[in-house]
Tab-separated table of C-alpha atoms in Angstrom:
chain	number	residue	atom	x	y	z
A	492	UNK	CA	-5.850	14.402	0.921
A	493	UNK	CA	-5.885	12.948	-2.058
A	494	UNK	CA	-8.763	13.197	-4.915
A	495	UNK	CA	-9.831	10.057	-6.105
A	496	UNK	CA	-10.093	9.352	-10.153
A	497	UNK	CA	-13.083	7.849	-11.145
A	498	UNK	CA	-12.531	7.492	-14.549
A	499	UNK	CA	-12.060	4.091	-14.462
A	500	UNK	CA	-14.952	3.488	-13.653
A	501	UNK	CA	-17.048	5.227	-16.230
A	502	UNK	CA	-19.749	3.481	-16.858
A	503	UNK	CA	-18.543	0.074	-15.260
A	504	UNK	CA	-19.962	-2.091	-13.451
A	505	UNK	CA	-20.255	-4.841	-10.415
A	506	UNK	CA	-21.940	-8.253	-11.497
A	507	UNK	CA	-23.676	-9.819	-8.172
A	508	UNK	CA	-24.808	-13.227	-8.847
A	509	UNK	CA	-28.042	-13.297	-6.702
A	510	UNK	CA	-29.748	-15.896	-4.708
A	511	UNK	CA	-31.258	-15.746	-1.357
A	512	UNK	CA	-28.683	-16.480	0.897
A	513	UNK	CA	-27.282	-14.557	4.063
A	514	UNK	CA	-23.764	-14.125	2.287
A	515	UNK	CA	-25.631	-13.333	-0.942
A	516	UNK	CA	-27.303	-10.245	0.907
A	517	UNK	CA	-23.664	-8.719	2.735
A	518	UNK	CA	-21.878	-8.939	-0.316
A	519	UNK	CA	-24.657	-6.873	-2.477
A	520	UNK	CA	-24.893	-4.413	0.145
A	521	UNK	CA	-21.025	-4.194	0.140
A	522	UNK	CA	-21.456	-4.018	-3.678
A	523	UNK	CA	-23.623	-1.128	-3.827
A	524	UNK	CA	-21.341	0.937	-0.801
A	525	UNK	CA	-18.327	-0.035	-3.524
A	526	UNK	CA	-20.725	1.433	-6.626
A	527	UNK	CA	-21.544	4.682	-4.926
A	528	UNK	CA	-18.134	5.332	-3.744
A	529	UNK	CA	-16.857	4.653	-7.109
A	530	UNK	CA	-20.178	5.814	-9.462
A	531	UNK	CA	-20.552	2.500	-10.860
A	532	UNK	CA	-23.396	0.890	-11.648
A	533	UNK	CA	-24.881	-2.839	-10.202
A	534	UNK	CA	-25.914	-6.020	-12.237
A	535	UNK	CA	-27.637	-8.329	-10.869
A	536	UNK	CA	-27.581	-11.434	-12.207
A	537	UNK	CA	-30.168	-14.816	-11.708
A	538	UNK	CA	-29.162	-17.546	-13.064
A	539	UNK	CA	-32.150	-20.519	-12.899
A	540	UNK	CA	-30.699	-24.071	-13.789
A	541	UNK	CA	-31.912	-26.123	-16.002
A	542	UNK	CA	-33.774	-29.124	-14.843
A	543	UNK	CA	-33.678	-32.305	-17.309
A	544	UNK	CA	-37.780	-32.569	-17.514
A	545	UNK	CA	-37.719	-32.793	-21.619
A	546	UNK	CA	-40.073	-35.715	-21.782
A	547	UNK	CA	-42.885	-33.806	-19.925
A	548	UNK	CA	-42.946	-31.022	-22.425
A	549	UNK	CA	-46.136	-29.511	-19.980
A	550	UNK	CA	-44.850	-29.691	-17.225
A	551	UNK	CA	-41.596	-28.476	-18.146
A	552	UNK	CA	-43.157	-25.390	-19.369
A	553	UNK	CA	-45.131	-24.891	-16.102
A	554	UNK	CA	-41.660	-25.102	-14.290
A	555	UNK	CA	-40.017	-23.114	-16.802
A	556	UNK	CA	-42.848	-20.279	-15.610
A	557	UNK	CA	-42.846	-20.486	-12.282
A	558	UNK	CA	-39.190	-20.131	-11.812
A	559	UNK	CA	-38.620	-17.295	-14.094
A	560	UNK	CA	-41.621	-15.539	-11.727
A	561	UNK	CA	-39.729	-16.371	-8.663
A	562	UNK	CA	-36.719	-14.958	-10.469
A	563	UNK	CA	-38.166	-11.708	-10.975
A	564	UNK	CA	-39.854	-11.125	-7.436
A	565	UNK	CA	-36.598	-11.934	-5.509
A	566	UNK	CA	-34.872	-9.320	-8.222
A	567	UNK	CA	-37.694	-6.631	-7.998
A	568	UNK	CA	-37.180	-6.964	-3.980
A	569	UNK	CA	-33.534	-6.667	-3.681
A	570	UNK	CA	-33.680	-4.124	-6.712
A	571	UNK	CA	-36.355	-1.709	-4.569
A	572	UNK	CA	-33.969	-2.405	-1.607
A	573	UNK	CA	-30.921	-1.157	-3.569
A	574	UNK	CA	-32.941	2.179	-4.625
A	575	UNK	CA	-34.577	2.946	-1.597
A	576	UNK	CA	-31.036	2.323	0.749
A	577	UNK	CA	-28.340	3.536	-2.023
A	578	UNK	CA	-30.203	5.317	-4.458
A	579	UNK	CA	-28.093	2.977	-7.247
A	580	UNK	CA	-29.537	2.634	-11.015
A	581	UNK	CA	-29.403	-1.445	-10.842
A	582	UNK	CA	-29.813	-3.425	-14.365
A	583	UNK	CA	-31.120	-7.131	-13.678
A	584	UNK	CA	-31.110	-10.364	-15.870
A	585	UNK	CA	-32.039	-13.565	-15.903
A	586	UNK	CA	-29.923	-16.500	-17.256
A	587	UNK	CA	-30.950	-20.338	-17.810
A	588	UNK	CA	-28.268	-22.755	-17.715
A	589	UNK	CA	-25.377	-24.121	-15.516
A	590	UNK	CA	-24.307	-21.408	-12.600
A	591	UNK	CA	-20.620	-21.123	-13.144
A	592	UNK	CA	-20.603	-21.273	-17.049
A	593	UNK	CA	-23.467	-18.746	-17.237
A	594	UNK	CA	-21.058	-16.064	-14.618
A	595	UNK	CA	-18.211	-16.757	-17.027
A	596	UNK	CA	-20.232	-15.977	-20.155
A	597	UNK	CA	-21.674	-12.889	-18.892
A	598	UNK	CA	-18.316	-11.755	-17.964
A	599	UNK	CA	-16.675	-12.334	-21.011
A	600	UNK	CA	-19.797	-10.438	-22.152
A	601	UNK	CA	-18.226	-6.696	-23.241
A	602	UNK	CA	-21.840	-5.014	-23.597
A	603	UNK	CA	-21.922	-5.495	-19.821
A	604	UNK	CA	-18.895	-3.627	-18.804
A	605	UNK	CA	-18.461	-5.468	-16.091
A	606	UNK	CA	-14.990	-4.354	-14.004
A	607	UNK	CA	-15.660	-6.712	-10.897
A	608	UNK	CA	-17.182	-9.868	-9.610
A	609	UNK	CA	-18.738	-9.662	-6.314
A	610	UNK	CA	-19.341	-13.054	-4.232
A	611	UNK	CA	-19.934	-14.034	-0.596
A	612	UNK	CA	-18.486	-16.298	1.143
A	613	UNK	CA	-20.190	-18.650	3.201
A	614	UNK	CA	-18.088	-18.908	6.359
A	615	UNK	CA	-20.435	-21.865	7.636
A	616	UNK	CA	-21.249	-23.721	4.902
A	617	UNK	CA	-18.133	-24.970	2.606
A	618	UNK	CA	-20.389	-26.831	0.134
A	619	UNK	CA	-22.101	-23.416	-0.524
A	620	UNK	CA	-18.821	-21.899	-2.063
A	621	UNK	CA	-18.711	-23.915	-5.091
A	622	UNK	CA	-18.389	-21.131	-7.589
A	623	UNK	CA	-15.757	-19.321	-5.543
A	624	UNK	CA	-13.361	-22.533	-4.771
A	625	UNK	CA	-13.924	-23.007	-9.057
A	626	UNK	CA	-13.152	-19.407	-9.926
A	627	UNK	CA	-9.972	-19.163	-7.986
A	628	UNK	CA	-8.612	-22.406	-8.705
A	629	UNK	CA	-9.221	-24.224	-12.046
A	630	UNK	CA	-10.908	-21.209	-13.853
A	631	UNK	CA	-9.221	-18.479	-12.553
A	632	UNK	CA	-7.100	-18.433	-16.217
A	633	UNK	CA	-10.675	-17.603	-17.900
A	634	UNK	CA	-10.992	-14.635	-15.666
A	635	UNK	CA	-9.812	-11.065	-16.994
A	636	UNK	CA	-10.905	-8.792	-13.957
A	637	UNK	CA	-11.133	-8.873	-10.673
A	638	UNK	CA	-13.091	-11.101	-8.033
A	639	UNK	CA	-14.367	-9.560	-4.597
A	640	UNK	CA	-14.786	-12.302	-2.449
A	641	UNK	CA	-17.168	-10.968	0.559
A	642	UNK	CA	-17.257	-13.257	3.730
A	643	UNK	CA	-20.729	-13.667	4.602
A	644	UNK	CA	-20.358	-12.592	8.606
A	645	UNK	CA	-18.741	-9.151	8.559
C-alpha cells in the first residue's frame, strides 16, 4: 500500500463558509474527516451582510451587535463540536459585507493558506445554492484552488 504525502498540505487549510443549514452541517463534518486525514487545519468563516439601515445610526449599531453575537455563538457551537468529535485546531472569523465577494476575498487572502473551498449543496432547495451556481460558472476564472462541492443528503 501506498504511503500518502502530506506535504502538501503543511499548514493548509479548508475554508467552510458557515451558516445554519442542514447542507452547511454535512459538508463541515466532511471537511474536518478531509482535515484529519490530510493534517490540515479548518476555517470557518461567517460572513453577516450588510443591511442598508445608515439613516438610523442607533439602531444600526444595535443590529450591528446583535448579529456579530449571533455570529459568534453559532461559531463557538460548531467550533466545540469540531474539537470534541475530531479533535481539529479550527480558526474562525467573521466578515461584514456581500457573501460571495467576501469568500472570494478571503481566498485570494495568502495569510489564510487556504488549499480548498468546502460547500454543500442543497439537493432540495435550488435557490439556496447561489454561491455554488456563481463560483462554477461566471467566477470560476477568479478561483485559483479547488472547490468541494458536498451534497447536503449523503
Amino acid at each position: 500500500m501506498r504511503k500518502k504525502n502530506n506535504k502538501n498540505f503543511d499548514n493548509a487549510n479548508l475554508l467552510i463558509c458557515v451558516d445554519e443549514s442542514e447542507e452547511f452541517f454535512v459538508a463541515m463534518k466532511y471537511a474536518c474527516k478531509n482535515a484529519k486525514e490530510n493534517k490540515c487545519g479548518l476555517i470557518l468563516l461567517y460572513v453577516i451582510e450588510e443591511e442598508n439601515f445608515r439613516h438610523w445610526k442607533g439602531v444600526e449599531n444595535i443590529m450591528r451587535k446583535e448579529q456579530e453575537d449571533q455570529a459568534k455563538e453559532v461559531l463557538n457551537k460548531y467550533i466545540k463540536y469540531i474539537k470534541e468529535n475530531f479533535a481539529l485546531d479550527v480558526k474562525s472569523h467573521i466578515k461584514r459585507g456581500d457573501k460571495l465577494e467576501t469568500i472570494l476575498k478571503v481566498l485570494k487572502n495568502k495569510r489564510f493558506k487556504i488549499k480548498n473551498l468546502v460547500l454543500g449543496l442543497a439537493m432540495d432547495k435550488p435557490d439556496n445554492n447561489k454561491i455554488i451556481s456563481s463560483l462554477t460558472s461566471n467566477l470560476r476564472k477568479k478561483l485559483t484552488l479547488p472547490i468541494t462541492i458536498v451534497p447536503g443528503k449523503i
